[in-house]
Coordinates of N, CA and C and ligand atoms in Angstrom, one line a residue:
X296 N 17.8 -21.1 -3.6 CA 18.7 -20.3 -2.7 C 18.7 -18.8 -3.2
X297 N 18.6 -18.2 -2.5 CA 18.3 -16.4 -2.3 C 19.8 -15.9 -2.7
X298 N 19.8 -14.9 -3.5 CA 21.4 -14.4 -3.4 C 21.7 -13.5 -2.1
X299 N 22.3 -13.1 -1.3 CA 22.5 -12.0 0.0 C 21.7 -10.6 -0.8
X300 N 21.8 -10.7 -1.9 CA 21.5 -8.8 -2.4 C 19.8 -9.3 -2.5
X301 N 19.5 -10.4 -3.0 CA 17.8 -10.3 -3.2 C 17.0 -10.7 -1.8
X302 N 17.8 -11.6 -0.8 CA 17.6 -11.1 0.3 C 16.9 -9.7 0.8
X303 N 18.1 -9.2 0.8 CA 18.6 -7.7 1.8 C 17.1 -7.1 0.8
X304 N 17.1 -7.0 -0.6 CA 16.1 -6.0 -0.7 C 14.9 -6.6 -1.0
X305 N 14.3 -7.8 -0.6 CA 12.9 -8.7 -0.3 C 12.6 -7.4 0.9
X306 N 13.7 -8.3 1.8 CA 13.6 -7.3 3.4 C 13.0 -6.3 3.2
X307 N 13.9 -5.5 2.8 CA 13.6 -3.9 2.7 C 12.1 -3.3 1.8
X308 N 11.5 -4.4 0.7 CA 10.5 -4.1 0.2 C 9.3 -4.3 1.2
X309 N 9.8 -5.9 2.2 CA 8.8 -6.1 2.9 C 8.6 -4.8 3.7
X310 N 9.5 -3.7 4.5 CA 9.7 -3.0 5.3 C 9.1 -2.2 4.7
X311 N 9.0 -1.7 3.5 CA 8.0 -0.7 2.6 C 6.4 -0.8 3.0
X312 N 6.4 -2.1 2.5 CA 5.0 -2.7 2.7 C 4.5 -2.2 4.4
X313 N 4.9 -2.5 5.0 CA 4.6 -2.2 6.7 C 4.4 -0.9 6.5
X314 N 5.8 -0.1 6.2 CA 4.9 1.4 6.0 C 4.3 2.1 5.6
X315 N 3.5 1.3 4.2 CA 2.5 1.3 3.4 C 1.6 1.4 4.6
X316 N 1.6 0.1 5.4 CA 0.3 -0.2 6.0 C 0.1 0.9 7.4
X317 N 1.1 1.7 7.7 CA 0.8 2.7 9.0 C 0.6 3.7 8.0
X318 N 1.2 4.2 6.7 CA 0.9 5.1 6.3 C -1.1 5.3 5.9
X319 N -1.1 4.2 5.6 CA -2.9 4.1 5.9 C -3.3 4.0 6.9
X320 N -3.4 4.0 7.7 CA -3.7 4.0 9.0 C -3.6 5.0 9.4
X321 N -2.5 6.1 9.3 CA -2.6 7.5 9.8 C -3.7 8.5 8.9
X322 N -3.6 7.8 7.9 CA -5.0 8.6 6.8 C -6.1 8.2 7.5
X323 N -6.4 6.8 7.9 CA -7.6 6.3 8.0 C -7.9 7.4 9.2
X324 N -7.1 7.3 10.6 CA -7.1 8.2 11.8 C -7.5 9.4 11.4
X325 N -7.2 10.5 10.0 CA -7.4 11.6 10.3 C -9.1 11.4 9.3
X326 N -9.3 10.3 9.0 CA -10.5 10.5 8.6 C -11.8 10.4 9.6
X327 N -11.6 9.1 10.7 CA -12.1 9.5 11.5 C -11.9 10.7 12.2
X328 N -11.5 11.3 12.5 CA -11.2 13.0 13.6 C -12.1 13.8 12.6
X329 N -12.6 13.6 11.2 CA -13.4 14.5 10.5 C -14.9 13.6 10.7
X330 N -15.0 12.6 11.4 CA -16.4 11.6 11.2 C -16.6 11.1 9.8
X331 N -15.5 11.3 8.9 CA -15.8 10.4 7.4 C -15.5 8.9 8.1
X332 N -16.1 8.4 8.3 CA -16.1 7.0 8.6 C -15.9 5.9 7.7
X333 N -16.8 6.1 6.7 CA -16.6 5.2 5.4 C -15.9 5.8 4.6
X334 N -14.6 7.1 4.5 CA -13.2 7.1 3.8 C -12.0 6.3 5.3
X335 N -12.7 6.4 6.1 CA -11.2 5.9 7.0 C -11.4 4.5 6.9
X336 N -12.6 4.0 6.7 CA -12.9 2.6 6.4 C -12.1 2.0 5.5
X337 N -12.2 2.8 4.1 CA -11.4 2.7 3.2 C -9.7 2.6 3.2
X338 N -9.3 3.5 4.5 CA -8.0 3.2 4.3 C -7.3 2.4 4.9
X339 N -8.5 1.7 6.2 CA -8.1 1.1 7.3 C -8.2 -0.9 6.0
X340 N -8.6 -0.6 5.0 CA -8.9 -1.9 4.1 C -7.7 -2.2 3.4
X341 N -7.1 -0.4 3.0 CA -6.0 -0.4 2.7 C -4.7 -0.8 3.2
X342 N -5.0 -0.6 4.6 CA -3.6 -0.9 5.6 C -3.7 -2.6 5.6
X343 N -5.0 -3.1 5.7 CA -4.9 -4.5 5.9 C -4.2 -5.2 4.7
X344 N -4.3 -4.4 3.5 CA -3.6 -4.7 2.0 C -2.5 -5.0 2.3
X345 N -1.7 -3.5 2.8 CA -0.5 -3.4 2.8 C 0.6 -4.3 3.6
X346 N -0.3 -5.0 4.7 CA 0.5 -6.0 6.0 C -0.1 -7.0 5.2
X347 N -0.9 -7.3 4.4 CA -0.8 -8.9 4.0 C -0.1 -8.7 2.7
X348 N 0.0 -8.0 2.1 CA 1.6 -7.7 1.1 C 3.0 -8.2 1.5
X349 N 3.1 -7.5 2.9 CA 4.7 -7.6 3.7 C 4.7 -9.1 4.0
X350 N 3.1 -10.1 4.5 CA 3.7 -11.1 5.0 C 3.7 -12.1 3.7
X351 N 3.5 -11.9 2.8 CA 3.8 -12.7 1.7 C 4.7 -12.4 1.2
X352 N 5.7 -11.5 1.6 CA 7.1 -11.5 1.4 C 7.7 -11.9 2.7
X353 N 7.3 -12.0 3.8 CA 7.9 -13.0 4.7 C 7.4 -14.0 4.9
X354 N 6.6 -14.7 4.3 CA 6.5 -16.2 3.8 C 7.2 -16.6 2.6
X355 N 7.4 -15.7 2.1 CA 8.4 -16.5 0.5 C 10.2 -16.5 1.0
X356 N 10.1 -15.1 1.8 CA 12.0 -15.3 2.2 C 12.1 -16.7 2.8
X357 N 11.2 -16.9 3.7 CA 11.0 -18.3 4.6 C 11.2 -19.7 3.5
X358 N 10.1 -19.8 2.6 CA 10.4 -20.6 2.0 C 11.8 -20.8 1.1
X359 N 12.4 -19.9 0.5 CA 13.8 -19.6 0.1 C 14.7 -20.2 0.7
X360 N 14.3 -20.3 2.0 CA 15.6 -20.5 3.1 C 15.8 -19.3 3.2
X361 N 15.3 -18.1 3.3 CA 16.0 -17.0 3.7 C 15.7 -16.1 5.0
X362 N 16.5 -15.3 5.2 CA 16.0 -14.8 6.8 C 15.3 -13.6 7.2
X363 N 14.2 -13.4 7.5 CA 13.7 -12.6 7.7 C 14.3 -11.4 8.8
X364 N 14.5 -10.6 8.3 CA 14.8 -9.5 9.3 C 13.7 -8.0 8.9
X365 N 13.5 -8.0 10.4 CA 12.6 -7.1 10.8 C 13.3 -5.9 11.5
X366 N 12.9 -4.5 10.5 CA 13.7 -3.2 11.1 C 12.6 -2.7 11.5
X367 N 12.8 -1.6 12.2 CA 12.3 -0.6 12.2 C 11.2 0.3 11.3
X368 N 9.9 0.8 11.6 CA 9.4 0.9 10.6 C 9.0 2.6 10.5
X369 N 9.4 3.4 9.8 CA 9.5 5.0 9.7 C 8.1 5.3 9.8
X370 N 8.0 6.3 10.7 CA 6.7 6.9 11.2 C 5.9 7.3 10.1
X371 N 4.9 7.7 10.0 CA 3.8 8.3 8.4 C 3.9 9.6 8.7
X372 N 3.8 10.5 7.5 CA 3.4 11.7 7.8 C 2.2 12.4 8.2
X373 N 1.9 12.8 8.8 CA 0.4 12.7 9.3 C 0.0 14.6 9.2
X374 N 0.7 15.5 8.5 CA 0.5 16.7 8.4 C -0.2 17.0 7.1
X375 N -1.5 16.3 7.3 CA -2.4 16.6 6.1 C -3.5 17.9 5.8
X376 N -3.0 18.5 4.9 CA -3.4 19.6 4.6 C -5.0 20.0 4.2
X377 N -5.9 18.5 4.0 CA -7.0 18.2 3.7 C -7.4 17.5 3.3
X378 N -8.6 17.0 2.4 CA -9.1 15.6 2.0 C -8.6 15.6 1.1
X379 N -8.2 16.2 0.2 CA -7.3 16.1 -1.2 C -6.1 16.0 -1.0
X380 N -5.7 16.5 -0.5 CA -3.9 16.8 0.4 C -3.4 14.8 0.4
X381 N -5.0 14.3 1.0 CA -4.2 12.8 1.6 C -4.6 11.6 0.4
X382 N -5.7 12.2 -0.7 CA -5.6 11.1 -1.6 C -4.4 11.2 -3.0
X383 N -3.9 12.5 -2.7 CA -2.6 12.8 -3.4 C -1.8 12.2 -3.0
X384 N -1.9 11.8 -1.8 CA -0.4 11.6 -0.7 C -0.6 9.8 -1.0
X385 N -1.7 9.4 -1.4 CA -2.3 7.7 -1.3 C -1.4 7.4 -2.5
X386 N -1.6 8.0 -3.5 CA -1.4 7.6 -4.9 C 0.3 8.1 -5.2
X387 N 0.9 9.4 -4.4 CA 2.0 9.5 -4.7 C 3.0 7.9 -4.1
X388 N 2.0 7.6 -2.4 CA 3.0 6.5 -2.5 C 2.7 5.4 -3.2
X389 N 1.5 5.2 -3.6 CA 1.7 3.7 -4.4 C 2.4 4.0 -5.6
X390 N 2.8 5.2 -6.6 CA 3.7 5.3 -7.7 C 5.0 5.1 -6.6
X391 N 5.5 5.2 -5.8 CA 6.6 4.9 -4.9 C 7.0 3.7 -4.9
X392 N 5.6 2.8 -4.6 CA 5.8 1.3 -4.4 C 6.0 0.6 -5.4
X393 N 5.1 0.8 -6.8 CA 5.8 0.8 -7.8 C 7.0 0.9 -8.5
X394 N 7.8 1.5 -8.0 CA 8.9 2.0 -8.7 C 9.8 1.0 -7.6
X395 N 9.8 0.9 -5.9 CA 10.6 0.0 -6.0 C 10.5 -1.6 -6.3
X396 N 9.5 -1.7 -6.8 CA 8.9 -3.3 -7.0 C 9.7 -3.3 -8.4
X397 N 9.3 -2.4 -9.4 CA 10.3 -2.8 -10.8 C 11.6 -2.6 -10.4
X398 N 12.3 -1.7 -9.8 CA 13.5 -1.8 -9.3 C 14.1 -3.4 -8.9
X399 N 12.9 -3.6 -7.9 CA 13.6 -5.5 -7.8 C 13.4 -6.3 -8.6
X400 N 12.4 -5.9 -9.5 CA 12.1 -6.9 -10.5 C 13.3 -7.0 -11.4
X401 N 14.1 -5.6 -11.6 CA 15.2 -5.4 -12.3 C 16.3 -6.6 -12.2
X402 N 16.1 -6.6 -10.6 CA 17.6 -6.9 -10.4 C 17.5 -8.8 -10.2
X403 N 16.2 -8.8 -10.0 CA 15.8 -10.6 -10.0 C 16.1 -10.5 -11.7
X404 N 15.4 -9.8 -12.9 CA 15.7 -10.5 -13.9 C 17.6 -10.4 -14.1
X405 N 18.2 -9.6 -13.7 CA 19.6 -9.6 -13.3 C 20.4 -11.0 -13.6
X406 N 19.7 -11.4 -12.0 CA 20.3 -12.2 -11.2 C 20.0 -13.7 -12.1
X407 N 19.1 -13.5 -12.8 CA 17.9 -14.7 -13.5 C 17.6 -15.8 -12.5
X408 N 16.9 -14.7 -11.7 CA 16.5 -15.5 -10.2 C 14.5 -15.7 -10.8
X409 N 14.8 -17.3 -11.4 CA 13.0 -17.3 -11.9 C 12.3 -17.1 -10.7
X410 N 12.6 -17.3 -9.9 CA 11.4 -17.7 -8.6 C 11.4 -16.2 -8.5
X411 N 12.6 -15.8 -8.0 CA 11.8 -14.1 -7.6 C 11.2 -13.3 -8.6
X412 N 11.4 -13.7 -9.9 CA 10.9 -13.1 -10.9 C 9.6 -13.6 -10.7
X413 N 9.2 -14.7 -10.5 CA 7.9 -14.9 -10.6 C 7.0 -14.6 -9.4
X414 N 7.4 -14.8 -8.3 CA 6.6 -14.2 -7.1 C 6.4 -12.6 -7.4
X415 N 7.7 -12.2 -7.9 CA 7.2 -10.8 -7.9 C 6.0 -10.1 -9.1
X416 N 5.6 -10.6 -10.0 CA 4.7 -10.5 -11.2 C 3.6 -9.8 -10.4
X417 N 3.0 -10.9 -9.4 CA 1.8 -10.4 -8.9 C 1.8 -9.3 -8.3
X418 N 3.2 -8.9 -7.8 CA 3.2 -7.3 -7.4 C 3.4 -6.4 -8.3
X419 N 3.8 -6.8 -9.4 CA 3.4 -5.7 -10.8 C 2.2 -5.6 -10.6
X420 N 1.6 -6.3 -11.1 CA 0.3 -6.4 -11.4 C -0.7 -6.1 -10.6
X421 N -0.5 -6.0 -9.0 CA -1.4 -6.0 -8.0 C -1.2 -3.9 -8.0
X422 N 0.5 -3.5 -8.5 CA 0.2 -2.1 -8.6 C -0.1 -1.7 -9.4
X423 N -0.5 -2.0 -10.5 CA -1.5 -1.3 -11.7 C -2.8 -1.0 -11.2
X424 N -3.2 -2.3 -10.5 CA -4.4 -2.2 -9.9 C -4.7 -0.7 -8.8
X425 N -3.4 -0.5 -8.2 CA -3.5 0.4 -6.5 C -3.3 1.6 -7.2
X426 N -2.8 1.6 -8.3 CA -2.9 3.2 -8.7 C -3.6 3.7 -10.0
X427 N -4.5 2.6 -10.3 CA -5.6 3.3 -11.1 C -7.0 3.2 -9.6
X428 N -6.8 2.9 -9.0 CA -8.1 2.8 -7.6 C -7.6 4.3 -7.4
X429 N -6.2 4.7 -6.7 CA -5.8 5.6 -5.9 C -5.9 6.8 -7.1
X430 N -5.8 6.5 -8.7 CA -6.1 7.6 -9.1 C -7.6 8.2 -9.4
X431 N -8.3 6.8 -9.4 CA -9.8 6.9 -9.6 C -10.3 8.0 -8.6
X432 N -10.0 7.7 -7.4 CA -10.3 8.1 -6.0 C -10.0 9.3 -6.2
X433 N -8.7 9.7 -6.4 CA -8.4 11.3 -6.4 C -9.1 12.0 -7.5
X434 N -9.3 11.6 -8.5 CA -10.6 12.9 -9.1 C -11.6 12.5 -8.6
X435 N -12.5 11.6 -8.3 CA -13.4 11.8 -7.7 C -13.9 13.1 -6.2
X436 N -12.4 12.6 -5.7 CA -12.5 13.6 -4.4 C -12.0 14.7 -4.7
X437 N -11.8 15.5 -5.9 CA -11.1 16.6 -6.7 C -12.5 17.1 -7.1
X438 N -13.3 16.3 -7.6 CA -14.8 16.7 -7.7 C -15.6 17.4 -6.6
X439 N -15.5 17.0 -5.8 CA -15.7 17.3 -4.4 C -15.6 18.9 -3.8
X440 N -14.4 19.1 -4.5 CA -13.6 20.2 -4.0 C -13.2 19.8 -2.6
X441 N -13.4 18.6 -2.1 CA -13.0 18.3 -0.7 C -13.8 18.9 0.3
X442 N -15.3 19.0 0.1 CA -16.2 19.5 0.9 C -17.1 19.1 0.4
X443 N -18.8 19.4 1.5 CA -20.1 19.2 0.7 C -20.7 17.8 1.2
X444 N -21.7 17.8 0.0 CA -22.4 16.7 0.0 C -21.7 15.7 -0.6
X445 N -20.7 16.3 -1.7 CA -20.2 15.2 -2.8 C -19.3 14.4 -1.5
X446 N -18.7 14.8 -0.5 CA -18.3 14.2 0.6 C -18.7 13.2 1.0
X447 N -19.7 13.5 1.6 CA -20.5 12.5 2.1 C -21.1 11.0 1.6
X448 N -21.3 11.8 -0.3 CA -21.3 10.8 -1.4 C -20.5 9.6 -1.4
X449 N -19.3 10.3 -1.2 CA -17.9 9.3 -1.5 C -17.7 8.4 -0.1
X450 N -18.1 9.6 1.1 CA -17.8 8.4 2.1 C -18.8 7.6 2.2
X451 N -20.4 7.8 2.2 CA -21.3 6.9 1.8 C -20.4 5.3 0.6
X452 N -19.9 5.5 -0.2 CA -19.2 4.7 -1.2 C -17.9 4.1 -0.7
X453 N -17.2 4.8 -0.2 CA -16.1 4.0 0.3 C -16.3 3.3 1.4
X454 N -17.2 3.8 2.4 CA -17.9 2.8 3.5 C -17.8 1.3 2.8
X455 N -18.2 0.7 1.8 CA -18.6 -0.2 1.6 C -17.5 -1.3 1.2
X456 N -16.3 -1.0 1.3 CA -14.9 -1.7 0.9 C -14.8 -2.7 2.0
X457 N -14.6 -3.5 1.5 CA -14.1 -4.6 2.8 C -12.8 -5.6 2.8
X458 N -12.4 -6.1 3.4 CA -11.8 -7.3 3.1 C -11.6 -8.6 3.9
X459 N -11.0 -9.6 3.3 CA -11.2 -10.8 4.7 C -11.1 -10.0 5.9
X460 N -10.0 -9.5 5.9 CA -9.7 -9.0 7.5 C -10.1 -8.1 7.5
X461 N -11.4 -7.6 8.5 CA -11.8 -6.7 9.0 C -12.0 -6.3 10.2
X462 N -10.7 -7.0 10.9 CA -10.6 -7.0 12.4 C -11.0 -5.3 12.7
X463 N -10.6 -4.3 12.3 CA -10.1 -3.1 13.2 C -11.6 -2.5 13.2
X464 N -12.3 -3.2 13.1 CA -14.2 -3.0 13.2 C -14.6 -2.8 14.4
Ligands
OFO123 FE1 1.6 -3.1 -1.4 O1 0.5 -2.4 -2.7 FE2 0.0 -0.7 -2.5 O2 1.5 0.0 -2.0

């Protein structure tokens, strides 16, 4: 049984997660409008990340007994100043997503709620992973100067990311 507080902020993490996944999506969008096709590839891999993040937090509220509530999900910022501009903007929010995932990790060890402590591990762990990628990525494309052939390089390389879901193909 869920306590009401690890409820309410499952929810609200899932609700992160969603915006995670439009926030890539508005990247991936301004990557196509530049023809990098294999960087919007990349982020359209990342959006599919981020919605099968949220629904494995609305599969576990489910199994809890708990109730999923679905809000509203806050529009992305889409005023990107350049190619560098948006893999700064990638990595600032995964340090974001991070910080609230240990925030709930805080409050499950709190609560000495094992189960949420344990479901949540793999989200430690899965953000260690998103922000050494997202920081990999930003020197690379810092290399670049955000122009050029080195461009082309990287979208040539990110082209190649995939995942099960590759619907948006
Ligand atoms: Fe959901 O992992 Fe990135 O943010």
């Amino acid at each position: 049984m869920l306590s009401n507080n690890l409820e309410k902020l499952l929810n609200t993490q899932m609700n992160n997660e969603f915006h995670a996944e439009y926030t890539y999506l508005a990247m991936a969008a301004y990557f196509h409008k530049l023809d990098l096709d294999g960087i919007a590839n990349y982020f359209h891999v990342q959006a599919n990340e981020e919605r099968a993040h949220a629904l494995k937090i609305f599969q576990f509220l489910l199994s809890k007994g708990g109730t999923v509530v679905l809000k509203n999900i806050e529009a992305p910022s889409a005023d990107f100043k350049g190619t560098i501009d948006v893999f700064e903007r990638a990595l600032e929010q995964e340090k974001l997503v991070t910080k609230t995932i240990n925030s709930l990790m805080d409050i499950a060890i709190k609560e000495n709620d094992h189960a949420v402590h344990s479901f949540l591990r793999w989200y430690v762990d899965e953000q260690v992973e998103e922000e050494a990628l997202a920081t990999k990525n930003l020197s690379r494309i810092k290399l670049t100067e955000g122009k050029g052939q080195g461009l082309l390089i990287v979208d040539q390389e990110l082209s190649k990311r995939i995942t099960a879901d590759d619907s948006h193909k």
